[in-house]
Coordinates of C-alpha atoms in Angstrom, one line a residue:
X255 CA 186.6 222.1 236.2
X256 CA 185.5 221.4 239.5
X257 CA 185.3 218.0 241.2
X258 CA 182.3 216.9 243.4
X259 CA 184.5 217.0 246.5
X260 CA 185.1 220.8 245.7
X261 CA 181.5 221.6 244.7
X262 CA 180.8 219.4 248.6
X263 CA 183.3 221.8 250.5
X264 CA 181.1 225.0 249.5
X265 CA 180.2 226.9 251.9
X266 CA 176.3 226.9 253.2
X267 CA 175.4 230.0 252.1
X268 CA 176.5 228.9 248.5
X269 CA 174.7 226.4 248.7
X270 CA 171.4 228.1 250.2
X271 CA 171.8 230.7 247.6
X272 CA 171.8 228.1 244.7
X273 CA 168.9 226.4 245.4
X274 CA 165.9 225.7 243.0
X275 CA 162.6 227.0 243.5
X276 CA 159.3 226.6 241.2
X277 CA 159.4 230.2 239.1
X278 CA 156.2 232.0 239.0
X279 CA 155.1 231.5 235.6
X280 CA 155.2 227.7 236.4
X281 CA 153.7 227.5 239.7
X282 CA 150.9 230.1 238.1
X283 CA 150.4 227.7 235.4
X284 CA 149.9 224.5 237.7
X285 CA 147.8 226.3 240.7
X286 CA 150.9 227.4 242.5
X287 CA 151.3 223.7 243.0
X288 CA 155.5 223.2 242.6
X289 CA 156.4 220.0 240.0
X290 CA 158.9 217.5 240.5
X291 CA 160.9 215.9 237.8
X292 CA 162.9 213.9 237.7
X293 CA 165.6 215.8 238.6
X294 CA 164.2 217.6 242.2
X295 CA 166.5 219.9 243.3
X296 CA 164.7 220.9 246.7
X297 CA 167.1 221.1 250.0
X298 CA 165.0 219.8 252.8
X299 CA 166.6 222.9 255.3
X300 CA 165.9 225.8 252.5
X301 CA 162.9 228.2 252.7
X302 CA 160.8 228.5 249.8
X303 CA 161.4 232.0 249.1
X304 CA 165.1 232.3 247.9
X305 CA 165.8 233.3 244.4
X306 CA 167.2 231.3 241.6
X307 CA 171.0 231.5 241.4
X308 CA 174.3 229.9 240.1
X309 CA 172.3 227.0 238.3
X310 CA 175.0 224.9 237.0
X311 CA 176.5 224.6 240.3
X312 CA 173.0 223.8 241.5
X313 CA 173.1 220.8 239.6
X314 CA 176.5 219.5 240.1
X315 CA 176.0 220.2 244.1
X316 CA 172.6 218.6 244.2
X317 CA 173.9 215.0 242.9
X318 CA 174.9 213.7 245.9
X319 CA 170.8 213.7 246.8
X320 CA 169.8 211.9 243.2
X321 CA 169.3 208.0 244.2
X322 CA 171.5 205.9 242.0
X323 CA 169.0 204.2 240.5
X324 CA 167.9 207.4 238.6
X325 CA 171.6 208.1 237.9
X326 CA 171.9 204.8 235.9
X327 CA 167.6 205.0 234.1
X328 CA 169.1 207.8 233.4
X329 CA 172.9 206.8 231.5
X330 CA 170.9 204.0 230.2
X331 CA 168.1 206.0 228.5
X332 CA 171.0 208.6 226.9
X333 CA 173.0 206.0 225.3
X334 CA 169.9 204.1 223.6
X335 CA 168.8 207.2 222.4
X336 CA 172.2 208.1 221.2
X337 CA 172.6 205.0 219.2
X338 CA 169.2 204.7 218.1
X339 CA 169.8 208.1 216.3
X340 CA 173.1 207.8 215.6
X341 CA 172.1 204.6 213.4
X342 CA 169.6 206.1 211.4
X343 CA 172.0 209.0 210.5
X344 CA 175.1 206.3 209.4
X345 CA 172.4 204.5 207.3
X346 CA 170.4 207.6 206.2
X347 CA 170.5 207.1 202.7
X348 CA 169.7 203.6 202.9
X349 CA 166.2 204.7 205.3
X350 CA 166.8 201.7 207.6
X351 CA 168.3 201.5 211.3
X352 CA 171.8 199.9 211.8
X353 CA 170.8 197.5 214.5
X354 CA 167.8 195.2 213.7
X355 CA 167.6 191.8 214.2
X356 CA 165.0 191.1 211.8
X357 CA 166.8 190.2 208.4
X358 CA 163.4 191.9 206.2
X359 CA 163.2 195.8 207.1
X360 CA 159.0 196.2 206.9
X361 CA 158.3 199.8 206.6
X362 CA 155.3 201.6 208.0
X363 CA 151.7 200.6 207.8
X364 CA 149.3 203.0 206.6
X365 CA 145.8 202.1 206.7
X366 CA 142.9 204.6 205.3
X367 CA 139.7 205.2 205.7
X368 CA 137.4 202.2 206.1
X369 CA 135.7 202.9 202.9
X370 CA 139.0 202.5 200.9
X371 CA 141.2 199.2 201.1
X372 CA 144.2 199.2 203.4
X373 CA 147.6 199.8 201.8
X374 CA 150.9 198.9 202.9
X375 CA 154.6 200.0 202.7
X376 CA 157.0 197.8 203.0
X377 CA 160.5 199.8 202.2
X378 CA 163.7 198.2 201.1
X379 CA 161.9 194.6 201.9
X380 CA 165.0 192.6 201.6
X381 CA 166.8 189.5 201.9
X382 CA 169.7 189.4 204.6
X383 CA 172.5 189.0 203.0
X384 CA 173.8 186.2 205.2
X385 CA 170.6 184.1 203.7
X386 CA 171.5 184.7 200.3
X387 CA 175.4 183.8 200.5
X388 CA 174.1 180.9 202.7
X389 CA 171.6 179.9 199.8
X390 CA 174.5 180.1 197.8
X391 CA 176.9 177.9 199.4
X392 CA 174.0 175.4 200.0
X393 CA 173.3 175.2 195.8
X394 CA 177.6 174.8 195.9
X395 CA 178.0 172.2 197.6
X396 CA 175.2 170.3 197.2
X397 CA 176.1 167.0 196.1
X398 CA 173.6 163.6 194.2
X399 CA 171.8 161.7 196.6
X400 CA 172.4 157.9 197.4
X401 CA 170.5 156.3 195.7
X402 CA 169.2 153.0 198.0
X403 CA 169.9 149.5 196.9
X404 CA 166.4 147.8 195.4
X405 CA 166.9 144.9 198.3
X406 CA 166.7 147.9 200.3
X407 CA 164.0 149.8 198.5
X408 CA 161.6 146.3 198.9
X409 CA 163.1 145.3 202.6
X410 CA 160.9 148.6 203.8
X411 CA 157.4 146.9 202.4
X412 CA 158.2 143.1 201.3
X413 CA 154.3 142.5 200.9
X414 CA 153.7 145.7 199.1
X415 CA 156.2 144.7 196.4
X416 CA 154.5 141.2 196.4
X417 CA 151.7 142.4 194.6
X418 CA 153.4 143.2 191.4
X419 CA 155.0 141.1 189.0
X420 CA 158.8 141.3 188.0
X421 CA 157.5 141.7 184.3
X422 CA 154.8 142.9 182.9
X423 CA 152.7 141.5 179.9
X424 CA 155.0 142.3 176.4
X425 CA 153.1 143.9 173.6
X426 CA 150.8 146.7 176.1
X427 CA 152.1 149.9 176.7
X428 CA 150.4 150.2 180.0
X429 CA 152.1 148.5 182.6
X430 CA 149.5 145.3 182.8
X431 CA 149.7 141.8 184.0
X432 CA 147.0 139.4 185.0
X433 CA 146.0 138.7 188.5
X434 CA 145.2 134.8 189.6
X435 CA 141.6 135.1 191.6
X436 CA 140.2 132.6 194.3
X437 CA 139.3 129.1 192.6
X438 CA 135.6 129.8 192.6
X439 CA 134.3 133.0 192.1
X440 CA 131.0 133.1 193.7
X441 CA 128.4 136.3 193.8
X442 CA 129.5 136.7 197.2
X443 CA 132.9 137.5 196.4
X444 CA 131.9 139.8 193.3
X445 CA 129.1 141.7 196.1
X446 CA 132.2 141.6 198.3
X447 CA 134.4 143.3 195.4
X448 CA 135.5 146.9 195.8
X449 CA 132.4 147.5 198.5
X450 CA 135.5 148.0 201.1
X451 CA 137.3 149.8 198.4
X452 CA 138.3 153.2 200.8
X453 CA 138.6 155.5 197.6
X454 CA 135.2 154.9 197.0
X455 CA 133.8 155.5 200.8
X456 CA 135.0 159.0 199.6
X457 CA 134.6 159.7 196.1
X458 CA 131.2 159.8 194.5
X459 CA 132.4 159.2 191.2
X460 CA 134.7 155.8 191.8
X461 CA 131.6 154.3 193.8
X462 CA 129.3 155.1 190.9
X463 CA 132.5 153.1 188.8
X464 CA 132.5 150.2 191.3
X465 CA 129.0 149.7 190.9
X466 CA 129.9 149.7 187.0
X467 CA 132.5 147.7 187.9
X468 CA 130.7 145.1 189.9
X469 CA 128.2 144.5 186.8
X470 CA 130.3 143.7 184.5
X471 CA 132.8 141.5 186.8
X472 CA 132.3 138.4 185.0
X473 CA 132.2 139.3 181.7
X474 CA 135.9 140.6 182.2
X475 CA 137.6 137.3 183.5
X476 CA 140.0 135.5 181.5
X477 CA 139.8 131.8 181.9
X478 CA 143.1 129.5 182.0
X479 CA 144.0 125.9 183.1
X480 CA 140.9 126.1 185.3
X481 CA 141.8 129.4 186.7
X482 CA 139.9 132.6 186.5
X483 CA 142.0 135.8 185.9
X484 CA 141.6 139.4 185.7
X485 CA 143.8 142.4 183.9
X486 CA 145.7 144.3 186.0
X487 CA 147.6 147.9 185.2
X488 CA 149.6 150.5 186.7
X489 CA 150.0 154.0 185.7
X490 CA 151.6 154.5 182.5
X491 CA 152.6 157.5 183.6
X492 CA 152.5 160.2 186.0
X493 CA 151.9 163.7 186.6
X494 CA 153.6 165.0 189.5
X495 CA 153.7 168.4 190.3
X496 CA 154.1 170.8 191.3
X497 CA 150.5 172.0 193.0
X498 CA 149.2 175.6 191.6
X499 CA 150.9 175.0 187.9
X500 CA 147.8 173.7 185.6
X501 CA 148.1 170.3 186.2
X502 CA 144.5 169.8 186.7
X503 CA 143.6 171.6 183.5
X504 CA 146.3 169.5 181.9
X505 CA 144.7 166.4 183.0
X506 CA 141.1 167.4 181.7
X507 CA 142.9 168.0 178.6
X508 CA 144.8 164.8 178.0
X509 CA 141.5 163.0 178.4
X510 CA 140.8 164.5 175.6
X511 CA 142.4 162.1 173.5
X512 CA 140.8 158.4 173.0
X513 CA 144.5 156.7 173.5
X514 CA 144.8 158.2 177.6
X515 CA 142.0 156.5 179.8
X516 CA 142.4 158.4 183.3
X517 CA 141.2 157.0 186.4
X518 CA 138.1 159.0 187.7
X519 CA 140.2 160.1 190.5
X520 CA 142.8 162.5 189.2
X521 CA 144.9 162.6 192.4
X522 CA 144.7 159.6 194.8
X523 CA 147.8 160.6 197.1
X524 CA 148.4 156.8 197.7
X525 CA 152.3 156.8 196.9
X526 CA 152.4 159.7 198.9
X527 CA 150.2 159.7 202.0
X528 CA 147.4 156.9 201.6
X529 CA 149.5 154.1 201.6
X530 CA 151.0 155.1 205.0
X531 CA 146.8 155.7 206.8
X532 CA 147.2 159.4 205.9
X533 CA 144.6 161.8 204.4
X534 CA 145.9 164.9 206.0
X535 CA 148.6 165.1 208.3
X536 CA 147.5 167.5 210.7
X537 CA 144.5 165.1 211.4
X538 CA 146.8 161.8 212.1
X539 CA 147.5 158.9 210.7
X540 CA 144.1 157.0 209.7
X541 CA 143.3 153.3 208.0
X542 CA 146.0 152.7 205.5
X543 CA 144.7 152.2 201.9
X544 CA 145.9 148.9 200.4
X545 CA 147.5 148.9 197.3
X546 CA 144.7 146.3 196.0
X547 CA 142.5 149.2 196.4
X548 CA 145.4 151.9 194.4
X549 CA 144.9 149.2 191.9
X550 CA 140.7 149.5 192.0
X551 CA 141.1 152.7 190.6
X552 CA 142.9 151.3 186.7
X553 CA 140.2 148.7 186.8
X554 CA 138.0 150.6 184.1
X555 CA 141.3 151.2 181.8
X556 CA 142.1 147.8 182.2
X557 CA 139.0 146.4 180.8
X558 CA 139.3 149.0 177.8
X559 CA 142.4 147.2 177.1
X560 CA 140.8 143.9 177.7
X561 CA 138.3 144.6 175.8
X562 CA 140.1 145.8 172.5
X563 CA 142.8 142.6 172.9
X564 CA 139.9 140.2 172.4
X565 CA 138.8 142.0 169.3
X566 CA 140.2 142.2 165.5
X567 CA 143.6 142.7 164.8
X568 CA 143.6 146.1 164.1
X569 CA 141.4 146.8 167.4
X570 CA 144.0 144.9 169.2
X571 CA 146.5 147.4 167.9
X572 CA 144.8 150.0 168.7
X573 CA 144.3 148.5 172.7
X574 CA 147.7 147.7 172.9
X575 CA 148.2 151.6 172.9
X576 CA 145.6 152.4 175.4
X577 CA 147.7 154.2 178.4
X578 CA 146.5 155.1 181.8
X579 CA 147.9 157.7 184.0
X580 CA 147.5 159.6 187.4
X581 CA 148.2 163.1 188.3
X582 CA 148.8 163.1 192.2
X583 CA 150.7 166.4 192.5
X584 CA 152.3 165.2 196.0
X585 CA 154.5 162.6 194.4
X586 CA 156.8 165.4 193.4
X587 CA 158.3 166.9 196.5
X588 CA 156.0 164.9 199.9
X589 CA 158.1 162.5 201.8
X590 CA 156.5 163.3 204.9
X591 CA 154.1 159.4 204.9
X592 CA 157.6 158.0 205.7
X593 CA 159.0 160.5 207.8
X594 CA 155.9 160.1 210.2
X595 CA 156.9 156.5 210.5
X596 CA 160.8 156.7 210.6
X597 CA 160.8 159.4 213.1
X598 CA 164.1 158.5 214.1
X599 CA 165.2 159.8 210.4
X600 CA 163.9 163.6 211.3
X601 CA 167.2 165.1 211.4
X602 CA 168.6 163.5 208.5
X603 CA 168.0 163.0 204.8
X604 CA 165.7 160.9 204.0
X605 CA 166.7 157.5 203.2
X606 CA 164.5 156.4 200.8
X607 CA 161.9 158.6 198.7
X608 CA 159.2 158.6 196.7
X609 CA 160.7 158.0 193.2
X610 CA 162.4 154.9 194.8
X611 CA 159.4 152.7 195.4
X612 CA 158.0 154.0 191.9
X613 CA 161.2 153.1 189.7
X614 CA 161.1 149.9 191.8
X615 CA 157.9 148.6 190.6
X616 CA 158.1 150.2 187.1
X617 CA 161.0 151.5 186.1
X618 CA 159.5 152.5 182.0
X619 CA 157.1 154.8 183.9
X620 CA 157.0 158.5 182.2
X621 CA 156.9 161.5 184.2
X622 CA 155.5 164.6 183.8
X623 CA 156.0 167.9 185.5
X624 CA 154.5 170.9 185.4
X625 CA 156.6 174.3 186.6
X626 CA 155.8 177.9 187.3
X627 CA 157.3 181.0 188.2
X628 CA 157.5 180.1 191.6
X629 CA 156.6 183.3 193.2
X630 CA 153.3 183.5 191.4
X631 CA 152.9 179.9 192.5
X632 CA 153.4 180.4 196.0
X633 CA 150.8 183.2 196.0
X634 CA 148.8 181.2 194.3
X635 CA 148.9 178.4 196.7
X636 CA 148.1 180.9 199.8
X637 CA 145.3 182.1 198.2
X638 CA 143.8 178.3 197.3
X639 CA 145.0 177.2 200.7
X640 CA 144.5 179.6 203.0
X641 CA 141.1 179.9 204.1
X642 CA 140.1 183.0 206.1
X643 CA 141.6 186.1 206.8
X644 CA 143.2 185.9 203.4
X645 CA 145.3 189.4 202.1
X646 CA 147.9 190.5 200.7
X647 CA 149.4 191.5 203.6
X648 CA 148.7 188.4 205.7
X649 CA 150.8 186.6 202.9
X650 CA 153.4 189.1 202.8
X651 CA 154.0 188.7 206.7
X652 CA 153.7 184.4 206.0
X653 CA 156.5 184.4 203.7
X654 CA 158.8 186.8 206.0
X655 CA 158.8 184.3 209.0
X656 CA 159.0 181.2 206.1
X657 CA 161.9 182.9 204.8
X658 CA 163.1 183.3 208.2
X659 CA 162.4 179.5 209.5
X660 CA 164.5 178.0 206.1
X661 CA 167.5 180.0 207.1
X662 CA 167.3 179.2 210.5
X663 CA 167.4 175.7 209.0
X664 CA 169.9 176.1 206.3
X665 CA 172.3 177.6 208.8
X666 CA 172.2 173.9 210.5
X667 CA 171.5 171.4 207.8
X668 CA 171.7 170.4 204.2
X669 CA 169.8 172.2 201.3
X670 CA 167.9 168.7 200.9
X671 CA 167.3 168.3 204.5
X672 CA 165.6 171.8 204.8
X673 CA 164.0 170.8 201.4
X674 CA 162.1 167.7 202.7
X675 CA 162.6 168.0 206.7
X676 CA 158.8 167.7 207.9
X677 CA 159.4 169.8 211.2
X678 CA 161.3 172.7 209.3
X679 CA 158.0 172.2 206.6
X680 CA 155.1 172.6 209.6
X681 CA 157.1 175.8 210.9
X682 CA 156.5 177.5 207.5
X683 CA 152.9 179.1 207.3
X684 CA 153.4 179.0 203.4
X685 CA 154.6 175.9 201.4
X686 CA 158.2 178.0 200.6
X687 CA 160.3 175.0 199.8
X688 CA 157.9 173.6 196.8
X689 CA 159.3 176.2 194.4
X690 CA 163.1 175.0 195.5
X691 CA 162.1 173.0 191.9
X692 CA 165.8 171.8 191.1
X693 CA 166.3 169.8 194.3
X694 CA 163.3 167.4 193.4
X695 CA 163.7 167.0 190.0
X696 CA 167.9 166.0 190.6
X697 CA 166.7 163.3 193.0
X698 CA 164.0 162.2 190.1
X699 CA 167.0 162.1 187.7
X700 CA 168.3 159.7 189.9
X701 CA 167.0 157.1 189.2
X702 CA 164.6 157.5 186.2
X703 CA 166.7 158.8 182.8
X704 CA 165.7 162.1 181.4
X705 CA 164.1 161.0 178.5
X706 CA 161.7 160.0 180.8
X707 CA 160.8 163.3 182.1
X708 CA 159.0 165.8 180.5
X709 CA 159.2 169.4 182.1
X710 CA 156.3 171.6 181.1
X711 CA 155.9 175.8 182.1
X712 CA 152.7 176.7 182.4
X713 CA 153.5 180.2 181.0
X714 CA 154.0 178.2 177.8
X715 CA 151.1 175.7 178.3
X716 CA 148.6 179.0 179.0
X717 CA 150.1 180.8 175.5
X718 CA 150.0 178.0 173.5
X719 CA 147.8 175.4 174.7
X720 CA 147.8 173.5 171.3
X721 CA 151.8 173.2 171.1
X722 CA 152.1 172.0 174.6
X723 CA 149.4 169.2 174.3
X724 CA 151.2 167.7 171.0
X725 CA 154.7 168.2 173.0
X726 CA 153.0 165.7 175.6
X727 CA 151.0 163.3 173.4
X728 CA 154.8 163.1 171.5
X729 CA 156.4 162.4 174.8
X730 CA 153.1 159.4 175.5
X731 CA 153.6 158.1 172.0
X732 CA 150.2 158.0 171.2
X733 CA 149.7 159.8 168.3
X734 CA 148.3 162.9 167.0
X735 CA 144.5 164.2 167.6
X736 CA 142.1 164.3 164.8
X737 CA 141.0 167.8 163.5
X738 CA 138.0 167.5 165.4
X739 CA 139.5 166.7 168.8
X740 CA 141.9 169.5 168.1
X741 CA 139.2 171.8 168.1
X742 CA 137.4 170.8 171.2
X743 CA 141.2 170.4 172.9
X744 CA 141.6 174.3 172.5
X745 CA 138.1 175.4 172.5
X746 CA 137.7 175.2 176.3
X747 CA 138.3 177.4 178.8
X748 CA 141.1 176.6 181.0
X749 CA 140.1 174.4 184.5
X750 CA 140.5 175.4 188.0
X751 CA 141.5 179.4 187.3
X752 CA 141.6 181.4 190.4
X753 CA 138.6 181.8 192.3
X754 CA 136.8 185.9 191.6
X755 CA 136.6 186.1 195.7
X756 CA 140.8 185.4 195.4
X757 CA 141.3 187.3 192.4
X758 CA 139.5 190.4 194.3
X759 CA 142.5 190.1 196.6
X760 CA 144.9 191.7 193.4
X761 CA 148.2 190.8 193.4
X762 CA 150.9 190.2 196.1
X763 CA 152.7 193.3 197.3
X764 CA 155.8 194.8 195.1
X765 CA 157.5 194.0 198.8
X766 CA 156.7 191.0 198.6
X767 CA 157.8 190.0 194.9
X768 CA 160.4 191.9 195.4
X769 CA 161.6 189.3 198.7
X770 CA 160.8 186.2 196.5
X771 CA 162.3 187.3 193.3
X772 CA 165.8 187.6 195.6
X773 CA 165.0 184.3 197.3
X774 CA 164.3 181.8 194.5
X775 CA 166.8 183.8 191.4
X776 CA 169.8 181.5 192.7
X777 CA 167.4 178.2 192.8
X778 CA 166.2 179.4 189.8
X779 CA 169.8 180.1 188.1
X780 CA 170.5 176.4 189.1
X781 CA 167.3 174.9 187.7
X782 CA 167.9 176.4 184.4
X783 CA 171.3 174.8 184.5
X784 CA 170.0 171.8 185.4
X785 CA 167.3 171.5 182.1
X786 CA 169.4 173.7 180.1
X787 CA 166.8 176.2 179.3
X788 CA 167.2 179.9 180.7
X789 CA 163.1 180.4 180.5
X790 CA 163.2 179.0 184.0
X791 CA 165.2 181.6 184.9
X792 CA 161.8 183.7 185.0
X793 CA 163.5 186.5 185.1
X794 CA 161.3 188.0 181.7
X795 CA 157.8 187.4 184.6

């Protein structure tokens, strides 16, 4: 083989008789007009009229006029192309390139006619393998939280905890105590009563109950030593979570039975968000809501109790059992109130949580929770959420960056830091981390027994509405419905189903399951540790 030094020491006339020229078929085909590529071979001294000859030494001799720019484009270009197909013939039976950076392989997009609805393939859609042995490792080591000292838990809000009494009144199931008023309670004070009240500025239904409220001040005050009191309750219990499970329908339902005397808000937020000035975070913190207004809202429960304790015996009996209840489905899993104001906490765990204040002020309180398969939830929550350009494939693209922002996270932090780290929960354009269902209900086992937490499904609820209702009038001790109550309890049809515009959307794409399914099964696997009870595995859904 000859060097380019040898091929340079050639003679002229090899060199004039190895030149390229345009052939005729190609100069006939453009106009006679010659092409370049780019390769151009052309000697500036050669005529135009010399034959084609000795082509591979035309090449070789010719390099020395190729810029070295074009050399390198053209090195470059050959070895991308060379790996590119080299990968997808080492990986041909698994259909997917070798080098991607993206850890979910999307397949092509196929989109028909405009009269038939646009379908998507998404092949081999799954989860890098790094993500699920870091989910892994994360469930591993993941160790109880701290739970914070009550001096500490009351240091963070010494006037909200103020309000309350150490003990409650003995003998009432509800959480109730009496409440001293001012020494003269003038019409100006009872006009003045609950018109400030900010739940009612935006609910229709507790300012029709104020107004109610109002009337019938007087007739509710308990007089003592010269003082004038009025009944005070908390929640009996709560319903927390998680949102998109049938808690709302579970709430019409439990009203249902004459014992359970909801507030007419079913989810005030105020442990949550309200108490810190916030309605919605992306809108900014606003007027905190006091917790004498939180309070407002058990006012008509309060009365019933009232009421029935200044009647007969067995009326009195019969008050004593009257509970109350709220069913704010952020007092499961939001911290974010606090982190807004302890900004400096951001990268951390959070110090102190929702469940804290909560077992502070009453630590009998009984919890409910409502789970679902949390990859129908999650769909479920785009869909109620989410409110234009909503489809299938839109969600299917959301959860791939999600996905891709909690490993990002989990490959620097804790399983509960990603879990409740408001910054790593703004990145995600779907609410991923709510179906991460064991973290939060651990941390509510830390400091309220388990006796005092009831765990529903709502694939049980759905199938047997009737069975589920008496498992949660069991866990509220208040007794069995009459026959007739029965019948209306299962009679009606169940509340706040998925909207027909949504449910025109069909379901999420097999992709898509398919990439949840992998991402929750170990969450899942832990959960059903955790409760003991392989249904919430899901793995039958």
């Amino acid at each position: 083989m000859m060097s380019l030094s040898d091929y340079n020491n050639k003679s002229n006339t090899q060199m004039d008789n190895c030149l390229n020229h345009p052939s005729p078929a190609l100069s006939e085909n453009y106009n006679r007009k010659s092409v370049k590529t780019f390769f151009y071979f052309r000697h500036a001294n050669v005529p135009k009229n010399l034959g084609i000859k000795c082509v591979p030494t035309l090449f070789m001799t010719n390099l020395n006029h190729i810029s070295k720019v074009k050399v390198i484009s053209f090195l470059l270009g050959s070895t991308v192309t060379f790996l590119v197909m080299a990968s997808y013939i080492m990986m041909w039976d698994k259909k997917v390139p070798l080098f991607t950076a993206m850890p979910f392989e999307l397949g092509p997009v196929v989109i028909q006619g405009s009269r038939k609805p646009t379908e998507v393939s998404f092949e081999n859609s799954l989860i890098d393998i790094n993500l699920r042995e870091r989910i892994t490792s994360s469930i591993q080591e993941y160790t109880p939280r701290k739970v914070p000292e009550e001096k500490d838990v009351i240091g963070t809000d010494s006037n909200l905890f103020s309000v309350f009494p150490r003990q409650f009144l003995p003998g009432i199931k509800s959480p109730c105590w009496y409440e001293e008023l001012p020494a003269e309670v003038s019409d100006q004070f009872i006009t003045d009563l609950y018109r400030t009240n900010r739940f009612a500025m935006f609910s229709r239904g507790f300012n029709r109950a104020c107004h109610q409220l109002r009337a019938n001040f007087r007739q509710h005050l308990t007089q003592r030593d010269g003082k004038s009191y009025r009944l005070r309750c908390l929640p009996y219990f709560y319903v927390i979570g998680q949102p998109k499970c049938g808690t709302t329908d579970l709430f019409r339902r439990l009203l249902i039975h004459p014992a359970v005397k909801f507030n007419t808000i079913k989810e005030p937020h105020w442990w949550t968000r309200k108490r810190f000035g916030y309605i919605r975070f992306k809108e900014g913190s606003q007027e905190n809501y006091p917790v004498e207004h939180y309070l407002d809202l058990f006012d008509l429960a309060a009365n019933n109790i009232l009421e029935g304790l200044r009647r007969n015996s067995s009326e009195d009996h019969r008050a004593q059992q009257i509970t109350t209840g709220e069913a704010s489905v952020s007092t499961m899993w939001d911290n974010q109130g606090w982190s807004h104001l302890h900004r400096d906490s951001e990268d951390h765990e959070p110090p102190f949580l929702v469940q804290d204040f909560i077992h502070t002020v009453q630590p009998n309180a009984r919890i409910i929770i409502m789970l679902r398969n949390p990859v129908e939830r999650l769909y479920s929550d785009y869909l109620y959420f989410t409110t234009a350009d909503k489809s299938a494939e839109d969600f299917h693209e959301k959860v791939t960056v999600s996905v891709k922002v909690f490993q990002t996270c989990l490959s620097e932090r804790s399983l509960r830091s990603c879990i409740y780290r408001t910054s790593t929960f703004k990145s995600m354009p779907v609410r991923l981390n709510l179906g991460v269902y064991f973290v939060y209900i651990l941390d509510w086992l830390t400091v309220f027994h388990k006796e005092q937490i009831l765990v529903l499904q709502l694939e049980d609820y759905s199938t047997n509405i009737k069975a589920t209702m008496k498992r949660v009038f069991d866990f509220l001790r208040v007794g069995p419905l009459s026959e007739e109550l029965e019948a209306v309890l299962v009679k009606h049809p169940m509340f706040n189903t998925r909207r027909t515009k949504d449910k025109k959307l069909g379901p999420m794409l097999p992709a898509t399951k398919d990439l949840l399914d992998k991402f929750y099964q170990p969450f899942n696997q832990k959960l059903a540790e955790v409760l003991k009870n392989n249904s919430f595995l899901w793995s039958d859904t």
